Tab-separated table of C-alpha atoms in Angstrom:
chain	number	residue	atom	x	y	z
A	164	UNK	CA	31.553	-79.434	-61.162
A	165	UNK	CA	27.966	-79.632	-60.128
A	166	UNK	CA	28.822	-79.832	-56.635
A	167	UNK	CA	30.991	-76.281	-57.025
A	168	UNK	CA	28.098	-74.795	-58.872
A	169	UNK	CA	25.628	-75.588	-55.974
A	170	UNK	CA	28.125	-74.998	-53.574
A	171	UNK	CA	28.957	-71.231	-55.471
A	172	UNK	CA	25.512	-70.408	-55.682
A	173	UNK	CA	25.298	-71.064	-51.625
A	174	UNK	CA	28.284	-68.829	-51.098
A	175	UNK	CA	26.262	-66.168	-53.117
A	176	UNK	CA	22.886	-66.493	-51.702
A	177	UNK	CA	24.787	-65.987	-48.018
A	178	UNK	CA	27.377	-63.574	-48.440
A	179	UNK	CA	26.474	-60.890	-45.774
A	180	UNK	CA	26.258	-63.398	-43.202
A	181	UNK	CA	29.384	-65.106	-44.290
A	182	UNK	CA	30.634	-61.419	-44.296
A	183	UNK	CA	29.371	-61.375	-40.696
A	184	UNK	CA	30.470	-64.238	-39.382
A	185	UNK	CA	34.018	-63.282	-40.434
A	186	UNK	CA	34.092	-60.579	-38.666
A	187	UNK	CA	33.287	-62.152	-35.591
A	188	UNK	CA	36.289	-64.699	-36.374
A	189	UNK	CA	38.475	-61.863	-36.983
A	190	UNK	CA	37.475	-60.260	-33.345
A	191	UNK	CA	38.139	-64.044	-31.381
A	192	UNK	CA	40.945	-65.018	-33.157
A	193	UNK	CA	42.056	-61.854	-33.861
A	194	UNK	CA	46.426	-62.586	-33.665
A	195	UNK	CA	45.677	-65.272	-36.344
A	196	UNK	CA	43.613	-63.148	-38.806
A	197	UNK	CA	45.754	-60.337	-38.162
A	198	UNK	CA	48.515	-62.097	-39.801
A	199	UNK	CA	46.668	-62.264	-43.386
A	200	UNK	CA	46.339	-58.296	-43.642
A	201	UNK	CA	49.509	-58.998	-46.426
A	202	UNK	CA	47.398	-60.802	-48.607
A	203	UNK	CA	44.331	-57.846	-49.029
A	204	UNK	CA	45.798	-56.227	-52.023
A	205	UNK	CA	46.420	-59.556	-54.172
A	206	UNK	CA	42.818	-60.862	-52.916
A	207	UNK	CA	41.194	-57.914	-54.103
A	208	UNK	CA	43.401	-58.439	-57.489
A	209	UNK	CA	41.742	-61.482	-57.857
A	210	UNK	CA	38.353	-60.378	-57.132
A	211	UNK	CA	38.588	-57.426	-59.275
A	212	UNK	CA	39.951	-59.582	-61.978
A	213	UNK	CA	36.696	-61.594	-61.363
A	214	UNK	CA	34.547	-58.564	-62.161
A	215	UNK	CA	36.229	-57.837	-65.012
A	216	UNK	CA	35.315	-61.169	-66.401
A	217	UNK	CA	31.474	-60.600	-65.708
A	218	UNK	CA	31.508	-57.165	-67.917
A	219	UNK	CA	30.790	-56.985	-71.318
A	220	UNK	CA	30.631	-54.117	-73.894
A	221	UNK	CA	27.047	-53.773	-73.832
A	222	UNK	CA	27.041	-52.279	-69.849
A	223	UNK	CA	28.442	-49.341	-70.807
A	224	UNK	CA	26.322	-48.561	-73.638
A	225	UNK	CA	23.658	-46.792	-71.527
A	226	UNK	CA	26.040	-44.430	-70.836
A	227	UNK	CA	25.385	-43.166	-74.239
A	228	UNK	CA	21.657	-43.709	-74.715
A	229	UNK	CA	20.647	-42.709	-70.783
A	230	UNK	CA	23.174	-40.353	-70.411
A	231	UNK	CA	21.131	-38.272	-67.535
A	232	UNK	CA	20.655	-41.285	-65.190
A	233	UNK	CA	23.971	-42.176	-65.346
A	234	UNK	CA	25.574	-38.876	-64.834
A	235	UNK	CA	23.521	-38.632	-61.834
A	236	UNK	CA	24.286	-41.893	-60.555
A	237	UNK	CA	27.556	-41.111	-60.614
A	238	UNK	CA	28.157	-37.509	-59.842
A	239	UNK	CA	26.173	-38.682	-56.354
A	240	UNK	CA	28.582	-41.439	-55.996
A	241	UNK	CA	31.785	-39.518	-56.230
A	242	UNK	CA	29.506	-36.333	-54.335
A	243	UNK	CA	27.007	-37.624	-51.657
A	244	UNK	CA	29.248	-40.622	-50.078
A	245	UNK	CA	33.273	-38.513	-50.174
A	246	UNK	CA	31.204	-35.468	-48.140
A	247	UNK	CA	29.370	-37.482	-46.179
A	248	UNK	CA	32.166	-39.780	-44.953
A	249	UNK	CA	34.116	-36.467	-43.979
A	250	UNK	CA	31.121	-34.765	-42.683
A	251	UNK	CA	30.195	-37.919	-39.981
A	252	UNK	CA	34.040	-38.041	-39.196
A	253	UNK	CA	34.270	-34.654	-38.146
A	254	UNK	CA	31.102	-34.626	-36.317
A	255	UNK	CA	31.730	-37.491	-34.304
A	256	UNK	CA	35.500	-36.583	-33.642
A	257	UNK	CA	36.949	-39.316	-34.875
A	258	UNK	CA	40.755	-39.780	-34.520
A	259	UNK	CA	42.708	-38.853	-37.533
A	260	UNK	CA	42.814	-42.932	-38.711
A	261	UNK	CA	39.399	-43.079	-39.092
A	262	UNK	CA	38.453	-40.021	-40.535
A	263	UNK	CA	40.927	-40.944	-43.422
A	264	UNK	CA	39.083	-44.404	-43.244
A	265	UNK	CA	35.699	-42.606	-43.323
A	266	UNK	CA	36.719	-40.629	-46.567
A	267	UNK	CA	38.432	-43.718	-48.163
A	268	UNK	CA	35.165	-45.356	-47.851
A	269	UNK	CA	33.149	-42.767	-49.492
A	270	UNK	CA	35.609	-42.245	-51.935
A	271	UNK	CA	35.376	-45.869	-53.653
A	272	UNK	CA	33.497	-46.850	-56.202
A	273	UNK	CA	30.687	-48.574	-56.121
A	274	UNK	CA	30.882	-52.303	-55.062
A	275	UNK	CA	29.283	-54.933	-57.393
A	276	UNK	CA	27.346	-56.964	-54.834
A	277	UNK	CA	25.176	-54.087	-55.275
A	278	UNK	CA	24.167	-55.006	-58.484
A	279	UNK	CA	22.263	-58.120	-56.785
A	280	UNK	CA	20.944	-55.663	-54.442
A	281	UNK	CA	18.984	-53.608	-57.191
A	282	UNK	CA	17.727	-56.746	-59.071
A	283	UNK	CA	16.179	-58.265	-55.818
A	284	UNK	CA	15.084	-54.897	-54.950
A	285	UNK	CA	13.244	-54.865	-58.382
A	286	UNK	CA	15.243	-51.622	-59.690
A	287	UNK	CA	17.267	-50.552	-62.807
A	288	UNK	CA	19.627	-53.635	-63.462
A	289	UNK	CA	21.370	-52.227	-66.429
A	290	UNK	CA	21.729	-48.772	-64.933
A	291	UNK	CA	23.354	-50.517	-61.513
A	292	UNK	CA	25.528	-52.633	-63.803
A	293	UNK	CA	26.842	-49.394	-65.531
A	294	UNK	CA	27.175	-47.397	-62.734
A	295	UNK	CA	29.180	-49.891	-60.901
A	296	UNK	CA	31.284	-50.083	-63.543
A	297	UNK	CA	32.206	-46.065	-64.557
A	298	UNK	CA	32.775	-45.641	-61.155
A	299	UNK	CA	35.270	-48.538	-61.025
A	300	UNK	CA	37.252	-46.883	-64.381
A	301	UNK	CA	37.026	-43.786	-62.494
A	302	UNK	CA	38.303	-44.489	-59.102
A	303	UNK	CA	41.900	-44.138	-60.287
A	304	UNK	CA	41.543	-40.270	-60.486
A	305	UNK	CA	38.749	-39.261	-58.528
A	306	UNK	CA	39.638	-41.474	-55.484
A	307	UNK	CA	42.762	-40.444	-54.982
A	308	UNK	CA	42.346	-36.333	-55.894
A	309	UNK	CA	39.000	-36.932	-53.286
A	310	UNK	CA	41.199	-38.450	-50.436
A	311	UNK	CA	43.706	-35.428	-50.558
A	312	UNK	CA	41.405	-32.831	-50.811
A	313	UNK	CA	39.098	-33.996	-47.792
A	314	UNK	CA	41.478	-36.018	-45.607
A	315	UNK	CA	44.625	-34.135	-46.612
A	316	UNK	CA	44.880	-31.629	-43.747
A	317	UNK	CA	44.395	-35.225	-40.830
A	318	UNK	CA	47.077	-37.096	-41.871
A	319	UNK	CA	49.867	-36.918	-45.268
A	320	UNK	CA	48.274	-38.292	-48.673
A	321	UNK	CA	50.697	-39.744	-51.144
A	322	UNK	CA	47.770	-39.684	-53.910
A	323	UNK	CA	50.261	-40.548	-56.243
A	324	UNK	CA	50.571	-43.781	-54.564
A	325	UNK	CA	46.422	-44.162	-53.849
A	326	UNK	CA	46.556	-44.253	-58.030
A	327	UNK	CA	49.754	-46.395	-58.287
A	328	UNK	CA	47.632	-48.504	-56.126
A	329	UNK	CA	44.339	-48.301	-58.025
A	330	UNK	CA	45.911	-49.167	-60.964
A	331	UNK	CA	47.501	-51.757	-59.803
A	332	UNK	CA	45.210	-53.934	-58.137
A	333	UNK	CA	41.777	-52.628	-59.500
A	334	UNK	CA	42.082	-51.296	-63.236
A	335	UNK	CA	44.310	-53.876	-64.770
A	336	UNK	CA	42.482	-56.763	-63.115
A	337	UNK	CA	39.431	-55.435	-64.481
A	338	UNK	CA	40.368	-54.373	-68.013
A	339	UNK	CA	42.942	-58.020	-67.677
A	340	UNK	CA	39.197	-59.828	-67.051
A	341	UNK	CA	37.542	-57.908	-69.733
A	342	UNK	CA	39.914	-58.878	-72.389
A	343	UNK	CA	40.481	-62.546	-71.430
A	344	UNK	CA	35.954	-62.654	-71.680
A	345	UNK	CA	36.581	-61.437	-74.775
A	346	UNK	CA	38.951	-63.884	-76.256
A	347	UNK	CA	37.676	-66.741	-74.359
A	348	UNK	CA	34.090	-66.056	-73.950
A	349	UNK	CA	32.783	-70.014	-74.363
A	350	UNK	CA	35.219	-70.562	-71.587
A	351	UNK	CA	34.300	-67.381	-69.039
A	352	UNK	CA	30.726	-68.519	-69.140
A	353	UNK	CA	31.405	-71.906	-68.309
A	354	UNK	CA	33.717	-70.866	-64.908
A	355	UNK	CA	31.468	-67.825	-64.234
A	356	UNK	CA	28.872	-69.681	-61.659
A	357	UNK	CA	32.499	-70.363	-59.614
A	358	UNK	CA	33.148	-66.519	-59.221
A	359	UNK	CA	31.296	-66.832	-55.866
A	360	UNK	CA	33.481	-68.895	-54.150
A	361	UNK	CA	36.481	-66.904	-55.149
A	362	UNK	CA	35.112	-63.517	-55.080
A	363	UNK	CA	33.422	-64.030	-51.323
A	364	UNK	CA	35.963	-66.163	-49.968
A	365	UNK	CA	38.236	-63.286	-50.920
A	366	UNK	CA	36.239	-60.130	-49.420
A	367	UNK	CA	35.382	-62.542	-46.162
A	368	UNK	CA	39.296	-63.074	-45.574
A	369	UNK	CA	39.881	-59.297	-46.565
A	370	UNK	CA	37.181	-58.439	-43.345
A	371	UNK	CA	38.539	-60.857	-40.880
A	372	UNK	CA	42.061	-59.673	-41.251
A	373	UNK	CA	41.030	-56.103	-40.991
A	374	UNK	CA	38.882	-56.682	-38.354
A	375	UNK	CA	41.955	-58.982	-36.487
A	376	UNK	CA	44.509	-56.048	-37.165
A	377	UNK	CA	42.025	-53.712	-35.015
A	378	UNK	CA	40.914	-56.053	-32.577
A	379	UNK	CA	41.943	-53.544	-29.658
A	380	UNK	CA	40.525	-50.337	-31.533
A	381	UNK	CA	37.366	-52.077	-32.015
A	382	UNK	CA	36.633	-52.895	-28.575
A	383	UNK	CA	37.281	-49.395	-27.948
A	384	UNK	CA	35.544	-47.326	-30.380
A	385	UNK	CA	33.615	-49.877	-31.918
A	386	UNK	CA	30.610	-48.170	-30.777
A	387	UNK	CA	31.491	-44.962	-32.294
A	388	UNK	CA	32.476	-45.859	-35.481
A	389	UNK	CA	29.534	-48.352	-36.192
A	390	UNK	CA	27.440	-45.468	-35.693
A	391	UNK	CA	29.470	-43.729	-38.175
A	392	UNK	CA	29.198	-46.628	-40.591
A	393	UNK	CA	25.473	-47.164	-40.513
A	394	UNK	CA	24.649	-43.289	-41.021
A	395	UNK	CA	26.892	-43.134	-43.906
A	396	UNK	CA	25.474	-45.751	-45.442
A	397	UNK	CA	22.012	-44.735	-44.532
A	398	UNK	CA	22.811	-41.500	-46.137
A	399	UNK	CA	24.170	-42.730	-49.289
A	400	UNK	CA	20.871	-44.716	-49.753
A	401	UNK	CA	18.908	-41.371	-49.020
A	402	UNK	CA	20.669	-38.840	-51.123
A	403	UNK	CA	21.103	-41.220	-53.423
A	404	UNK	CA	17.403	-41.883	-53.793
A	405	UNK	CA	16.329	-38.138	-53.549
A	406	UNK	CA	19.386	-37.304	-56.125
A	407	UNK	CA	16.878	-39.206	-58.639
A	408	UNK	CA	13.837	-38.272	-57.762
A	409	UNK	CA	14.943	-34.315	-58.124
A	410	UNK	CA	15.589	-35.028	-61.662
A	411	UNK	CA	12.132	-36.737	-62.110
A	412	UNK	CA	13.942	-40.287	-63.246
A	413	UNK	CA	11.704	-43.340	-62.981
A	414	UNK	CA	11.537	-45.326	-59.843
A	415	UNK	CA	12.948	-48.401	-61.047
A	416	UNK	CA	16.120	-45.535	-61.820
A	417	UNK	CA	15.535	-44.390	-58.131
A	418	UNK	CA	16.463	-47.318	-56.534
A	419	UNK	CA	18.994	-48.573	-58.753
A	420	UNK	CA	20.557	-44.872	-57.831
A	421	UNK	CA	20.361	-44.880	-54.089
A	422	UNK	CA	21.864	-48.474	-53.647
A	423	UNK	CA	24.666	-48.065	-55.833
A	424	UNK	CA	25.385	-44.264	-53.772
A	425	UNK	CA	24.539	-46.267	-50.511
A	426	UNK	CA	27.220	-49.914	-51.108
A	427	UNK	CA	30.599	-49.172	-51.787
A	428	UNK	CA	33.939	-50.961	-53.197
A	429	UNK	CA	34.702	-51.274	-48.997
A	430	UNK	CA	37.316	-54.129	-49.974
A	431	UNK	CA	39.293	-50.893	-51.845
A	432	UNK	CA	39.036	-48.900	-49.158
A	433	UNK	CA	40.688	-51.431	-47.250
A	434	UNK	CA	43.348	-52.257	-49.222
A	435	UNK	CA	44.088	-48.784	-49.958
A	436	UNK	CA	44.176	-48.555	-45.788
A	437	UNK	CA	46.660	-50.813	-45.030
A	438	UNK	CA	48.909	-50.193	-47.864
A	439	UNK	CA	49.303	-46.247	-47.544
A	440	UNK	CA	47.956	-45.550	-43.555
A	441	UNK	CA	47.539	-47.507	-40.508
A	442	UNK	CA	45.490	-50.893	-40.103
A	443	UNK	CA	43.007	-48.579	-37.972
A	444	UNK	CA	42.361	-46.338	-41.274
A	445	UNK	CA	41.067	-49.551	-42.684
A	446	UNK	CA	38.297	-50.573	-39.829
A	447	UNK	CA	35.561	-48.363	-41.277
A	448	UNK	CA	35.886	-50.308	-44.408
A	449	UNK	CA	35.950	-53.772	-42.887
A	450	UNK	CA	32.421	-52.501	-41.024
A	451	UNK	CA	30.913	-50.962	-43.890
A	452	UNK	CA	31.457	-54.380	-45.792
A	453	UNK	CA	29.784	-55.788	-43.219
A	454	UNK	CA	27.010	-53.523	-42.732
A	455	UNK	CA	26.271	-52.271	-46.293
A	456	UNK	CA	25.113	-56.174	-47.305
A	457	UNK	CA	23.089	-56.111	-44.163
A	458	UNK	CA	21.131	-53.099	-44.778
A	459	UNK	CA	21.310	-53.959	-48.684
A	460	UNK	CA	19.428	-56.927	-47.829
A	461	UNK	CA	16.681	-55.060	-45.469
A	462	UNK	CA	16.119	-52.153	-48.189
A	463	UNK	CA	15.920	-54.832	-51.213
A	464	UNK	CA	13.101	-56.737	-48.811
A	465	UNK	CA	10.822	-53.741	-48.496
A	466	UNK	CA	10.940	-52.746	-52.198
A	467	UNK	CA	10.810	-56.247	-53.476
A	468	UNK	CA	7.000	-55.916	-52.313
A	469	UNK	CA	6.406	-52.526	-53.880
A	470	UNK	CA	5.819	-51.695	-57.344
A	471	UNK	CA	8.068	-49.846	-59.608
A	472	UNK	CA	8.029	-49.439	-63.552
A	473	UNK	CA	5.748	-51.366	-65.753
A	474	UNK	CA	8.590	-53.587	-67.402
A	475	UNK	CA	9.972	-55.592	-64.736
A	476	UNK	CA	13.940	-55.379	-64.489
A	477	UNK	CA	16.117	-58.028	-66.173
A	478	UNK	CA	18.047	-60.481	-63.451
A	479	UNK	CA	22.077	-59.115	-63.798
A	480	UNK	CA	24.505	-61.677	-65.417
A	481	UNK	CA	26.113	-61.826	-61.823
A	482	UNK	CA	23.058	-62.292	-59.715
A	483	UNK	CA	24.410	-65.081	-57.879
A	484	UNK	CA	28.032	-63.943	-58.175
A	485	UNK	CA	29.045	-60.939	-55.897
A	486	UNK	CA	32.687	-59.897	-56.728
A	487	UNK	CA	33.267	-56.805	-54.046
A	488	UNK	CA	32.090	-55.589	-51.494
C-alpha cells in the first residue's frame, strides 16, 4: 500500500510530462494506440467517477456565500473559451473537423487538474474547487446547446446525443462517486491517494489513442492547430484573469478565475469527438491536454513567487490527485 501511495503521488507530481510523453508514443506507435480510441468513453467514466469521489458538500457552498465570484467564474467559462475556440478556428481556416474540435474544447467544463494549478499558483482553492465542479453539473446543457449553436452550420450536431453522452459518462460517474463518499467516507479517504494512478493513467491512454488515430493529420497540420491550441488557452488564462479584475475581485479570486477559464475537461472533448464526429474532431483536445498542464505549470511558477491575499490559500483535498484533464 505504501509503495502505491508513493508511487500515486509520483504519477501526480508528473502528470504533464507523462501527458507528454504519451503523446509522443501515440505519434511512433501510432497503429497500436490507435486501436484503444474504443476505450476513451469508459476511461473517462472511470476518471469522472474518481472526481466524484473527491467532492464533498461543502465545495459548493460558496456558491451561496460568494455568489459574484462564482458567477463570474463561470459565465467566463461557458463565454470566453466556446467564442474563442470558434473565433481561432475560423481565423486560421481550419477544416470543418477541427473547428468542431476547437468549439468542443471550449465548450467543456473545466478540468480538475486545474485545481492543483491554483493551489501551487497560490490562488482561490475553494473558488477553483467550486468552479470546477458547477461547470461539470452544467456541461450536460450548456455543452451541447454551445456546440450546435457555434459549430452547427460546419458539420451536423446531434446535441441530443452530446447530452446522452454527457450524462452518460460524466454526470452519473460523478454524482455515482459523490454518493458512494458519502456512504463510505472512512473507506474513500483511505483509496483516495490511489486516484492518481487511475485518473492519469486514464487521461495519458485517452491522449495517446487520440493522438495515434490522427497520426497522419498531425504531421500535416500539426503546426496549425498547435498554434490554435496554445492561443486558446493563452486566451482563456487572459480573459479569464481580466473577467475578475473588471469586477474588482481579490487577486487570490483572479487567478483562481483565469486558470479554471484557461484548463479545460480536454478528456470530454475527446470523448465527445470520437463518439459523435471524426477521430480528427478530437486532436485539438488530445493537444490541449497536453498543452494546458504545460502552460498550467509555467503560469503557477511565476505567481507562486508573487504575493496575493493576506490569508494564504488552503492546499485542495486533491492536490496530488488530478482526475481530468
Amino acid at each position: 500500500m505504501a509503495f502505491l501511495v508513493t508511487l500515486a503521488g509520483f504519477v501526480g507530481r508528473w502528470f504533464g510530462v507523462l501527458v507528454l510523453a504519451s503523446a509522443v508514443v501515440g505519434l511512433l506507435a501510432a497503429d497500436q494506440t490507435a486501436q484503444l480510441v474504443t476505450w476513451v468513453n469508459p476511461l473517462l467514466g472511470v476518471i469522472m467517477f474518481g472526481m466524484g469521489l473527491t467532492l464533498r458538500p461543502a465545495d459548493f457552498k460558496i456558491v451561496a456565500t460568494r455568489p459574484q465570484a462564482a458567477l463570474v467564474g463561470v459565465l467566463a467559462q461557458f463565454v470566453v473559451m466556446p467564442l474563442t475556440g470558434w473565433g481561432l478556428a475560423m481565423a486560421l481556416q481550419l477544416p470543418p473537423e477541427l473547428v468542431v474540435g476547437m468549439v468542443l474544447v471550449g465548450s467543456a467544463p473545466g478540468g480538475t487538474a486545474s485545481n492543483v494549478i491554483v493551489y501551487l499558483a497560490r490562488g482561490d482553492v475553494a473558488l477553483s474547487v467550486a468552479m470546477t465542479s458547477v461547470s461539470t453539473l452544467l456541461a450536460p446543457l450548456l455543452t451541447p446547446l454551445l456546440v450546435l449553436l457555434l459549430a452547427g452550420s460546419t458539420l451536423p450536431v446531434d446535441a441530443a446525443g452530446l447530452l446522452t453522452s454527457i450524462l452518460q459518462v460524466v454526470l452519473v460517474p460523478v454524482v455515482l462517486g459523490l454518493v458512494v463518499r458519502l456512504l463510505f467516507a472512512r473507506l474513500v479517504e483511505r483509496v483516495l491517494p490511489l486516484l492518481p494512478l487511475v485518473s492519469v493513467g486514464g487521461i495519458v491512454v485517452v491522449v495517446a489513442a487520440v493522438v495515434g488515430a490522427n497520426a497522419d493529420a498531425l504531421l500535416s497540420t500539426g503546426a496549425l492547430v498547435v498554434l490554435a491550441v496554445v492561443l486558446h488557452n493563452a486566451a482563456g488564462l487572459t480573459l479569464g484573469y481580466l473577467a475578475a479584475w473588471a469586477v474588482r475581485l481579490p487577486e487570490s479570486a483572479r487567478r483562481a478565475i483565469s486558470v479554471e477559464v484557461g484548463m479545460q475537461n480536454s478528456g470530454l472533448a475527446a470523448a465527445l469527438a470520437t463518439t459523435h464526429f471524426t477521430p480528427l474532431a478530437a486532436l485539438p483536445a488530445a493537444l490541449f491536454s497536453v498543452w494546458h498542464n504545460i502552460a498550467g505549470a509555467l503560469v503557477a511558477g511565476v505567481w507562486s513567487r508573487r504575493p496575493t491575499d493576506p490569508a494564504p490559500p488552503n492546499p485542495p483535498e486533491s492536490a496530488e490527485k488530478p482526475t481530468a484533464s
